Tab-separated table of C-alpha atoms in Angstrom:
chain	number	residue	atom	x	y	z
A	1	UNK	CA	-7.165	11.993	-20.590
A	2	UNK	CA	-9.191	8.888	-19.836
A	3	UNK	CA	-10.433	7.487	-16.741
A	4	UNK	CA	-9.240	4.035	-15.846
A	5	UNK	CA	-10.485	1.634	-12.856
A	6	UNK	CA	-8.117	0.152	-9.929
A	7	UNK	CA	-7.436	-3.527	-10.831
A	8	UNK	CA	-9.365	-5.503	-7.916
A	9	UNK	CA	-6.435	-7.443	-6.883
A	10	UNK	CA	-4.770	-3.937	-6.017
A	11	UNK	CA	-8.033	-2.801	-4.020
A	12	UNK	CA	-8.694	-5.845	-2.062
A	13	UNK	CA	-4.488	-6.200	-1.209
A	14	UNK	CA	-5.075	-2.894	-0.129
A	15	UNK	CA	-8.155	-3.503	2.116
A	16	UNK	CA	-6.514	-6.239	3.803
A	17	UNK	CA	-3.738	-4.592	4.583
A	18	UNK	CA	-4.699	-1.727	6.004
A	19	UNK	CA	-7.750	-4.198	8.101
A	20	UNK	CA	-4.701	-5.623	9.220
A	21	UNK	CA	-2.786	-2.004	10.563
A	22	UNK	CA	-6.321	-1.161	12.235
A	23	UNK	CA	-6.251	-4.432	13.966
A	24	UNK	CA	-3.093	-3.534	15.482
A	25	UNK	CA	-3.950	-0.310	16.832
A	26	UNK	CA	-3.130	1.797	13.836
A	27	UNK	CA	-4.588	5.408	13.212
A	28	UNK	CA	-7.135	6.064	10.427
A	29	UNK	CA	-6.073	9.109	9.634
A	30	UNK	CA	-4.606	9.596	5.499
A	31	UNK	CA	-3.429	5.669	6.007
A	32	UNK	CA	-5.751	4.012	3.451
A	33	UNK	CA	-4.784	6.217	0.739
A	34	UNK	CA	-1.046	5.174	1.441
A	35	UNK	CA	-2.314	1.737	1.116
A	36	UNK	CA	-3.890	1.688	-2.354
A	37	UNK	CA	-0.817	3.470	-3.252
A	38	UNK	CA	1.638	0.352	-2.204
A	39	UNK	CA	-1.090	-1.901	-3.335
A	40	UNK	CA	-1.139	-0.615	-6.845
A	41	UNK	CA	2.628	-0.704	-6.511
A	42	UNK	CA	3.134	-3.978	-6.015
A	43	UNK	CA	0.332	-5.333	-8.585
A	44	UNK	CA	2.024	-3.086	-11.014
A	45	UNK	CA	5.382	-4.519	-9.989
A	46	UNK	CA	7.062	-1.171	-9.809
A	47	UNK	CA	9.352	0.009	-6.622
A	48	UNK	CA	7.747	2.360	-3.747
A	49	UNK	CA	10.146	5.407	-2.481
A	50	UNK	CA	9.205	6.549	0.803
A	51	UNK	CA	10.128	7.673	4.162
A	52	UNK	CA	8.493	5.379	5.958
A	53	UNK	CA	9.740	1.989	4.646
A	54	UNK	CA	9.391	0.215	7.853
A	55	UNK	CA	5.650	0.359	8.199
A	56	UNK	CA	4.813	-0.938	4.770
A	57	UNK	CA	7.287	-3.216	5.011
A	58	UNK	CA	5.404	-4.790	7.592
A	59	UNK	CA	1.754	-4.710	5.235
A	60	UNK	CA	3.294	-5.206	1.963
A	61	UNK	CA	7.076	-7.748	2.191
A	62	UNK	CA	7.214	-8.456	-1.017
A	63	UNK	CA	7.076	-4.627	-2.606
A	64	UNK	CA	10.679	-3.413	-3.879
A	65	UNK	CA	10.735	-0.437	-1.806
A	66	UNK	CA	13.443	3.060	-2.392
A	67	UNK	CA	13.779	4.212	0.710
A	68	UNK	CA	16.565	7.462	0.912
């Protein structure tokens, strides 16, 4: 099993993103890891399933996402 890096584009999406939930009064609490996860998503253009499809709808529009 190999290691392999985040693409950049998917880290600094991420960054933003989540700079931009802070700046709106979001918590810090297990957010950023839910961040590089839609991040990756997106630069990997594969669909997100999750619960909570309304707040990364708001950080990340253009990401397919499965919500049930």
């Amino acid at each position: 099993m190999g290691v392999e890096r985040s693409p950049k584009p998917a880290l600094i999406l991420a960054a933003r993103a989540h700079l931009a939930y802070r700046r709106q009064g979001g918590t810090r609490l297990g957010t950023l890891p839910d961040f590089f996860i839609c991040a990756h998503a997106l630069h990997a253009g594969l669909p997100l399933l999750t619960r909570e499809a309304s707040r990364y709808r708001a950080y990340f529009p253009s990401l397919q996402i499965i919500a049930p």
